[in-house]
XYZ file of N, CA, C and O in Angstrom:
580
model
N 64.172 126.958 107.853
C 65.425 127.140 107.159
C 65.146 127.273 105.666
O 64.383 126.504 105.082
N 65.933 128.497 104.937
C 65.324 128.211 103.436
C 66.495 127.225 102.814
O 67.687 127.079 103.085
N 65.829 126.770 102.095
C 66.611 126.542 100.982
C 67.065 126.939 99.891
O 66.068 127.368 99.309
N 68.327 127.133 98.937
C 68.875 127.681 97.797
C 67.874 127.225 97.089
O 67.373 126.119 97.289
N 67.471 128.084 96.144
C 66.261 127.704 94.505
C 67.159 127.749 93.470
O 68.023 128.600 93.678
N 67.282 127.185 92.479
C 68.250 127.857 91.338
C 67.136 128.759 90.624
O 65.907 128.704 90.582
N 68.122 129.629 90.070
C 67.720 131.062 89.110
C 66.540 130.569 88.073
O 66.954 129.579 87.471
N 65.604 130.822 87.786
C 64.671 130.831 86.889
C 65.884 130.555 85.064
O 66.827 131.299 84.795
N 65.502 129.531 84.304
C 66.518 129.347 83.147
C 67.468 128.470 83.665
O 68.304 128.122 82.830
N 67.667 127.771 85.338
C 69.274 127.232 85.446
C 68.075 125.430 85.329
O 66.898 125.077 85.266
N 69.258 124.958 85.361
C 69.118 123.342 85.374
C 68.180 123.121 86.701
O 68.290 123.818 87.709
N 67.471 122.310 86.589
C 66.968 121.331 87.828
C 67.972 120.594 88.713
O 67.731 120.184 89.849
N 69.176 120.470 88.026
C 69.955 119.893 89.116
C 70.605 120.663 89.885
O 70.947 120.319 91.016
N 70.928 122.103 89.238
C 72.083 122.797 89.709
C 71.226 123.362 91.166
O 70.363 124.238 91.109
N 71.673 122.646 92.506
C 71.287 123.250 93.505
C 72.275 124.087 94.165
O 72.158 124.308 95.370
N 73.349 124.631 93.415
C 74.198 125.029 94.557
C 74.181 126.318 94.770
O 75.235 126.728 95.255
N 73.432 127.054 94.602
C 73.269 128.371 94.754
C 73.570 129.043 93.302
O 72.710 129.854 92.957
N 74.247 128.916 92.730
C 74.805 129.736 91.498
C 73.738 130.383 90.852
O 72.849 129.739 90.295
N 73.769 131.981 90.896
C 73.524 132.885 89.575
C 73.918 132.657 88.550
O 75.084 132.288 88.413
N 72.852 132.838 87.209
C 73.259 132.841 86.305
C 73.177 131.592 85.469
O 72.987 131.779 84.268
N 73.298 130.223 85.937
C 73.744 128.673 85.325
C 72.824 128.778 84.269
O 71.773 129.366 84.522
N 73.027 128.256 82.941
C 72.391 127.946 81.967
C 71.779 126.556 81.708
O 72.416 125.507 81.602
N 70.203 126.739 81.607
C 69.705 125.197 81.520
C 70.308 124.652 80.206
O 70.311 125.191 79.100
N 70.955 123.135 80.686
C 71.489 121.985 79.303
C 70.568 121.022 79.165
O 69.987 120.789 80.226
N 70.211 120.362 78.233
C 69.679 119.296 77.898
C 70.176 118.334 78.743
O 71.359 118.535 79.018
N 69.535 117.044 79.418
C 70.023 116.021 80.355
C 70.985 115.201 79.352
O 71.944 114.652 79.894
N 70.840 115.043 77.896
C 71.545 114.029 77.004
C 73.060 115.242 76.452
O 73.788 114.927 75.511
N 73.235 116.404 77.159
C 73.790 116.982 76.320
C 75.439 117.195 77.768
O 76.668 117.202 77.702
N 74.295 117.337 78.952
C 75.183 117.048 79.945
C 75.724 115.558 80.285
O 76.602 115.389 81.131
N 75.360 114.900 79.840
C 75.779 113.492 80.699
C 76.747 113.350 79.392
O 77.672 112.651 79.803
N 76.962 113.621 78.211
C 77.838 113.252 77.336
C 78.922 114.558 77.844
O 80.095 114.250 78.053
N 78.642 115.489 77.964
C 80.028 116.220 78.597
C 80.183 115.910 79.851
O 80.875 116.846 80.251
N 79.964 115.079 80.927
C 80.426 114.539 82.046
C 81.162 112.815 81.668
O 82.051 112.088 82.111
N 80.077 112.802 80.530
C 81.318 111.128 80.193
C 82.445 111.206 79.198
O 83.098 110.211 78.884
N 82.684 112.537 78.655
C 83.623 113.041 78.090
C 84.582 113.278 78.884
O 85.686 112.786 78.651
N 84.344 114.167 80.109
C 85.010 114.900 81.015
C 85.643 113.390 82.108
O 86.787 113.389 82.563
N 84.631 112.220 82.360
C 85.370 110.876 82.830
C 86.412 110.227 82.600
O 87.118 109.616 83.403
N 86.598 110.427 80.785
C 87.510 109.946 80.108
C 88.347 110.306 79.613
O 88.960 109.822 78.662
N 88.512 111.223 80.179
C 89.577 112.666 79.897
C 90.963 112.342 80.705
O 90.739 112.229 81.910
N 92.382 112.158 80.341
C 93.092 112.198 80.970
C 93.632 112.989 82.043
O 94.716 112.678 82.536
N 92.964 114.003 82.458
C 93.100 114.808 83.620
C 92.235 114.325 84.615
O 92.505 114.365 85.815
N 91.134 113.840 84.109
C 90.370 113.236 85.170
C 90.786 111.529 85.743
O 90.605 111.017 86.848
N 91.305 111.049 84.674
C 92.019 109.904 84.832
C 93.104 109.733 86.065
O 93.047 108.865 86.936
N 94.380 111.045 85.902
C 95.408 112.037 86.965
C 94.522 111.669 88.513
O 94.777 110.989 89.507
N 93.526 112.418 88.125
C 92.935 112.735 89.417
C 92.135 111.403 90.259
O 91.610 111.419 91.373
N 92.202 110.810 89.744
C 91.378 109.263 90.157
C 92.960 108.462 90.747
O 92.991 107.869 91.826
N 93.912 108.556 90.038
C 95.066 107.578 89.894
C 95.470 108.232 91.124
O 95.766 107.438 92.017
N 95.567 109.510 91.427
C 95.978 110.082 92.448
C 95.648 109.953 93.703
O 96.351 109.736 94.689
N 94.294 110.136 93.566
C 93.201 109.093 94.672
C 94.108 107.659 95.305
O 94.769 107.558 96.339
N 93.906 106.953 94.543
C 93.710 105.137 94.360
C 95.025 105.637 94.987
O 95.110 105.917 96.183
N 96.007 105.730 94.149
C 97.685 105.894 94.925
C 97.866 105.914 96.398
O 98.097 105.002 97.191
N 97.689 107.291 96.569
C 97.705 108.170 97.719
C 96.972 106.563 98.845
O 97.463 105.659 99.521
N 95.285 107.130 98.357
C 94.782 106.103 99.743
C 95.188 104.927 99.909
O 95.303 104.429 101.029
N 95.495 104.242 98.685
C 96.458 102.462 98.932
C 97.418 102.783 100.138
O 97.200 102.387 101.284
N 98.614 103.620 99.723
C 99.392 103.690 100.513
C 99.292 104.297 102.096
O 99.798 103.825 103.114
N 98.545 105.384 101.952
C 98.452 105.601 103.484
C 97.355 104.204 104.244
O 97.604 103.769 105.368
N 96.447 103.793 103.586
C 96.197 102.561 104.371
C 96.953 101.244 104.407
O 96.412 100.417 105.142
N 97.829 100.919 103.933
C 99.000 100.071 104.216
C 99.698 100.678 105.347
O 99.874 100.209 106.471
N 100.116 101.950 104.797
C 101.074 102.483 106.199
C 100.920 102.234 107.225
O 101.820 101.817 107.954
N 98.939 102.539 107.818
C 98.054 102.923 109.187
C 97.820 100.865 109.756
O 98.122 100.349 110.832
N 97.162 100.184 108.441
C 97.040 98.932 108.807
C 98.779 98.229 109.296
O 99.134 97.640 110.317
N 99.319 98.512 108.415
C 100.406 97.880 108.634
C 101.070 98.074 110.151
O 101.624 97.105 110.669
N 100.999 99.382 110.866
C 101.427 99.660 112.460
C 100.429 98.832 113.290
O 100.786 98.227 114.301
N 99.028 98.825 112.779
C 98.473 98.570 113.703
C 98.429 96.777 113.751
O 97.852 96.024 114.535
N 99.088 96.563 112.848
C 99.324 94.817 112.807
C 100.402 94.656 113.075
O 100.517 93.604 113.704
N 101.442 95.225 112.914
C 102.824 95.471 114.163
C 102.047 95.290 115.401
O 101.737 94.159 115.774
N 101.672 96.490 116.147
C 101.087 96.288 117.406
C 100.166 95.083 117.769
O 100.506 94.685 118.883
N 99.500 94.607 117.447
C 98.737 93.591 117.678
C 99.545 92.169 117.181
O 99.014 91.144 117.608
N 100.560 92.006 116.473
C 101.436 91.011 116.311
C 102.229 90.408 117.702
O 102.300 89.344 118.317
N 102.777 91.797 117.788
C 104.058 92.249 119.099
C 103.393 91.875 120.617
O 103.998 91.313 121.530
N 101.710 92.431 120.640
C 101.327 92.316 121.818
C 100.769 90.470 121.947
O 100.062 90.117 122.891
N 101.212 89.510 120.892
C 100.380 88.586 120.904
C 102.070 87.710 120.887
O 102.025 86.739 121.642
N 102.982 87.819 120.436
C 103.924 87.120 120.389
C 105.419 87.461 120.628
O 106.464 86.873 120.349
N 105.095 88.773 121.325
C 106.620 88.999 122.257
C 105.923 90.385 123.246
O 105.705 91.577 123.030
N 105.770 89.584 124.231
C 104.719 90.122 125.693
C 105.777 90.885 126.440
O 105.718 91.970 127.020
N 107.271 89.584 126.184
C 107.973 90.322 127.024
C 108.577 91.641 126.512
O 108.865 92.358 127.471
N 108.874 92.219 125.294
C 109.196 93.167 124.730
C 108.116 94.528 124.892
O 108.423 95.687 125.172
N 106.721 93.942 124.606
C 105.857 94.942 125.223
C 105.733 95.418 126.424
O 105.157 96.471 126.698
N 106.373 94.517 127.361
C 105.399 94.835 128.661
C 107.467 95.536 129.169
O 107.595 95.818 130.361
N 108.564 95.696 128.403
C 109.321 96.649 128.531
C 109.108 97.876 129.473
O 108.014 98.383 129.226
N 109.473 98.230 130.014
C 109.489 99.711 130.750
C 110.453 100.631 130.324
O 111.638 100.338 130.165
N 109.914 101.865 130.115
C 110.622 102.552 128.811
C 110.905 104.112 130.089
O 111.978 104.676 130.307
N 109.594 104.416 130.682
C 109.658 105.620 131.850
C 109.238 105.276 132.589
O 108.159 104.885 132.144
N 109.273 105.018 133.893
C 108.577 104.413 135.266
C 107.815 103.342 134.607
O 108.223 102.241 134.238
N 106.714 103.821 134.527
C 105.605 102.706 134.766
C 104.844 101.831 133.354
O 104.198 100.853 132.980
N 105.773 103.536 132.854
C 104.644 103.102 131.079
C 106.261 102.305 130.131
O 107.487 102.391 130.188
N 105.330 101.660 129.436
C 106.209 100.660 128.381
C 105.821 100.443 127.391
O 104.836 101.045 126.965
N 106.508 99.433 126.623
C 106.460 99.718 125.275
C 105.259 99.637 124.499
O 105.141 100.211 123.417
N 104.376 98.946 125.020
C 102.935 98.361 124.889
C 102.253 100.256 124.603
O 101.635 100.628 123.605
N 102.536 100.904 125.510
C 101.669 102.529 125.989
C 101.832 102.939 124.833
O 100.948 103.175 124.008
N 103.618 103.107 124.639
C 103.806 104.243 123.302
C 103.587 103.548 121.778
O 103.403 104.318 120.835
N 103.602 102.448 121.597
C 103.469 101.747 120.257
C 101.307 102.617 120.422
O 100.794 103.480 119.709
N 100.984 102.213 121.060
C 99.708 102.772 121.272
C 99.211 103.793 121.252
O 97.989 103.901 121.145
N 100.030 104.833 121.350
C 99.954 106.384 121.608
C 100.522 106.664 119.571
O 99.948 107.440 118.807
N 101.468 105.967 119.285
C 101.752 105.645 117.955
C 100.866 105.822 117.100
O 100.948 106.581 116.135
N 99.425 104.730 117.565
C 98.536 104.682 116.484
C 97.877 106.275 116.339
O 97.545 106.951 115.365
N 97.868 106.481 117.647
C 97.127 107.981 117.051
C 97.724 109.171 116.336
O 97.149 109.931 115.557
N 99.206 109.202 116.815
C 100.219 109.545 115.708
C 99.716 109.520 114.511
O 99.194 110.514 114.007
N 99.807 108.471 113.968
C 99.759 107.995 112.857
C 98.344 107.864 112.055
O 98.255 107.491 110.885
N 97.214 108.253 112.924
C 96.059 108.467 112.021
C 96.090 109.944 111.697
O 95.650 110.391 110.638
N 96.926 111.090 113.178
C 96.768 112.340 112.842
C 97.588 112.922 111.107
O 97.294 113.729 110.226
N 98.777 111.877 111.390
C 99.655 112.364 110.464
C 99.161 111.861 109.151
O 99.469 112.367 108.072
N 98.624 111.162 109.259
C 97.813 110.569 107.658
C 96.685 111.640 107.681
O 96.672 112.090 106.536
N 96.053 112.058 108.168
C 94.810 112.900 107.992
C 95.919 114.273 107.518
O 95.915 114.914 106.467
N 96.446 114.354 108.226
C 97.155 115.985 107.596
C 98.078 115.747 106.368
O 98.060 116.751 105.655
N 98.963 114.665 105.824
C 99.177 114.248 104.571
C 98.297 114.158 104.123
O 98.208 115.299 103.670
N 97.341 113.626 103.790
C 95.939 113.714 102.817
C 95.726 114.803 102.448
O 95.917 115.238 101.313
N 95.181 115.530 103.642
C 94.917 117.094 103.093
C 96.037 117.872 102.635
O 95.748 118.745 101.816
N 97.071 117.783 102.918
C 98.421 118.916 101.809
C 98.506 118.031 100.935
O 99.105 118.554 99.996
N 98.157 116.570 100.590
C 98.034 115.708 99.180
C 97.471 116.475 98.389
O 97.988 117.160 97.506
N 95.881 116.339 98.821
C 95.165 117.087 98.040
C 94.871 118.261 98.170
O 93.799 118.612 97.677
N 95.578 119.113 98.761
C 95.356 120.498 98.180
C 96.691 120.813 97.438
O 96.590 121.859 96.796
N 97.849 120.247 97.342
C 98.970 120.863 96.399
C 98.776 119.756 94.830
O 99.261 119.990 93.723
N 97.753 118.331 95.315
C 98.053 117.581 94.075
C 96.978 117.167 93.073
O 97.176 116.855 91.899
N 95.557 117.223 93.854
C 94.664 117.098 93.483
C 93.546 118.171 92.954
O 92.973 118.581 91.945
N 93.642 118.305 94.187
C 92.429 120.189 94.081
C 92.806 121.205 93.037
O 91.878 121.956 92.738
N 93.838 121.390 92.470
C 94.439 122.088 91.120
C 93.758 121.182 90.208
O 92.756 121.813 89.871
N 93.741 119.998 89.590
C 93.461 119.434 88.688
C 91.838 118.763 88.918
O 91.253 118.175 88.009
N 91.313 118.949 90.149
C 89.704 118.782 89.976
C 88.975 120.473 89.452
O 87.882 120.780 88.977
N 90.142 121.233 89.808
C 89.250 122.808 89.421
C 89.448 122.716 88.216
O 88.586 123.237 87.508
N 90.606 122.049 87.531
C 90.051 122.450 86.104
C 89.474 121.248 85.434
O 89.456 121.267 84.203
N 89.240 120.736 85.740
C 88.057 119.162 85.357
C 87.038 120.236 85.464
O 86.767 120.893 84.459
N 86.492 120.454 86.519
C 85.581 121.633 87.098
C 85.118 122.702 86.164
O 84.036 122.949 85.633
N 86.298 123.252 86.143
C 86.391 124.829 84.451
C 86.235 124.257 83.065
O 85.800 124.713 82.008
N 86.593 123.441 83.328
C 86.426 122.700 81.821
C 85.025 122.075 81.366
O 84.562 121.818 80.255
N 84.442 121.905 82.920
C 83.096 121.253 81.867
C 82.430 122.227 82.350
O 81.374 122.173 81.720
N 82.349 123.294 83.237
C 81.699 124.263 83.153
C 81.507 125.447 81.684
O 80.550 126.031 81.175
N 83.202 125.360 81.373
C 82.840 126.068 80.070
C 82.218 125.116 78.736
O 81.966 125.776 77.728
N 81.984 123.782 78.670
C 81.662 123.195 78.047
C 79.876 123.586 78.018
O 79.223 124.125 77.124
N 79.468 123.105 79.284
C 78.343 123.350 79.284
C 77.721 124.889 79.157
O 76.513 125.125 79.121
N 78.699 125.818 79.101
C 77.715 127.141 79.182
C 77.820 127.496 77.671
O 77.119 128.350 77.128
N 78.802 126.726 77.032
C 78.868 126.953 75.351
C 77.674 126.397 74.591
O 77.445 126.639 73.406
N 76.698 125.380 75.642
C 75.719 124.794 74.852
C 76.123 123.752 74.025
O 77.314 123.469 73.897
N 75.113 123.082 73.379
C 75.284 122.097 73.448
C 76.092 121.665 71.989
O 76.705 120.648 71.664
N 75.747 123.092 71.199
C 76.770 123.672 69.546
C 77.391 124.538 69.480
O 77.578 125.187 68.450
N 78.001 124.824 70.880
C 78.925 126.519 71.118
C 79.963 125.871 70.815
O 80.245 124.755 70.381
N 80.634 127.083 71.230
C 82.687 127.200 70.907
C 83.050 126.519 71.622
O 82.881 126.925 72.772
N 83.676 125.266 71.516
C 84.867 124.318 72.541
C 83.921 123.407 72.833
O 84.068 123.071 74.008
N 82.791 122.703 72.195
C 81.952 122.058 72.458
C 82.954 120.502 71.820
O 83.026 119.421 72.405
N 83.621 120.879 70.477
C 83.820 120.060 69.684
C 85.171 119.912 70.263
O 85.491 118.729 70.371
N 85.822 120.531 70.561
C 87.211 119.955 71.707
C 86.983 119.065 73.223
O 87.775 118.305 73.779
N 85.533 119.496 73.655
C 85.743 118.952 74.573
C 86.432 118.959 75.864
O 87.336 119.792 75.938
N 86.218 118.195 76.958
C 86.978 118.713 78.031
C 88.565 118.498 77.884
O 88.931 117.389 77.496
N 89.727 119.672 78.219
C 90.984 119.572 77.441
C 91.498 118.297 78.636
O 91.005 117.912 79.697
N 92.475 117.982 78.014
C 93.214 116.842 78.978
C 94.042 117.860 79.851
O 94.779 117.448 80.747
């Protein structure tokens, strides 16, 4: 299997295939990535994170400690018959998987209408930082908020 090489002139780190990348100094990149950390867009995008996953894991823990509450201290409510044979115990159960599918597909339209816009330009932003060098144009602005 080959592996991607970067372009003769690109960084040692940049493995991702890209034509073209311009080698930066290691002290010249890590100050435009701890620029780009402390940047209030990147801040957005972290808060958005933390948010988002708090809550959908409250949501997912929280059913599944319903169910395991219910099946430990009202047996008779579980063991209900809801269609012939199956009861309430089946569908609270069939629930959980509900509810991991529907959190996995909220996540992803999370982050593609709320996140993924504002990591591409975290993204564009220190890309154009770094191809300005390390005394180019927009070096001294920095990554924009």
């Amino acid at each position: 299997m080959n592996r991607p090489t970067s372009p003769t002139g690109s960084s040692p780190g940049d493995q991702s295939g890209r034509v073209g990348t311009v080698a930066v100094p290691q002290d010249t990149a890590s100050a435009v990535f701890e620029e780009a950390q402390n940047s209030p867009s990147f801040g957005r995008l972290r808060r958005s994170q933390r948010t988002f996953a708090t809550l959908a894991t409250i949501a997912v823990l929280s059913l599944y400690l319903l169910y395991v509450l219910l099946s430990s201290y009202a047996p008779g409510l579980m063991g209900a018959r809801v269609v012939g044979r199956l009861n309430v115990a089946f569908f609270l159960g069939l629930a959980q998987f509900g509810a991991t599918f529907l959190t996995a597909w909220l996540y992803t339209r999370h982050a593609d209408r709320q996140r993924d816009p504002v990591a591409e330009q975290v993204r564009q932003d220190i890309e154009r930082v770094l191809a300005a060098g390390p005394h180019g144009p927009g070096r001294a602005a920095g990554v924009s908020a």
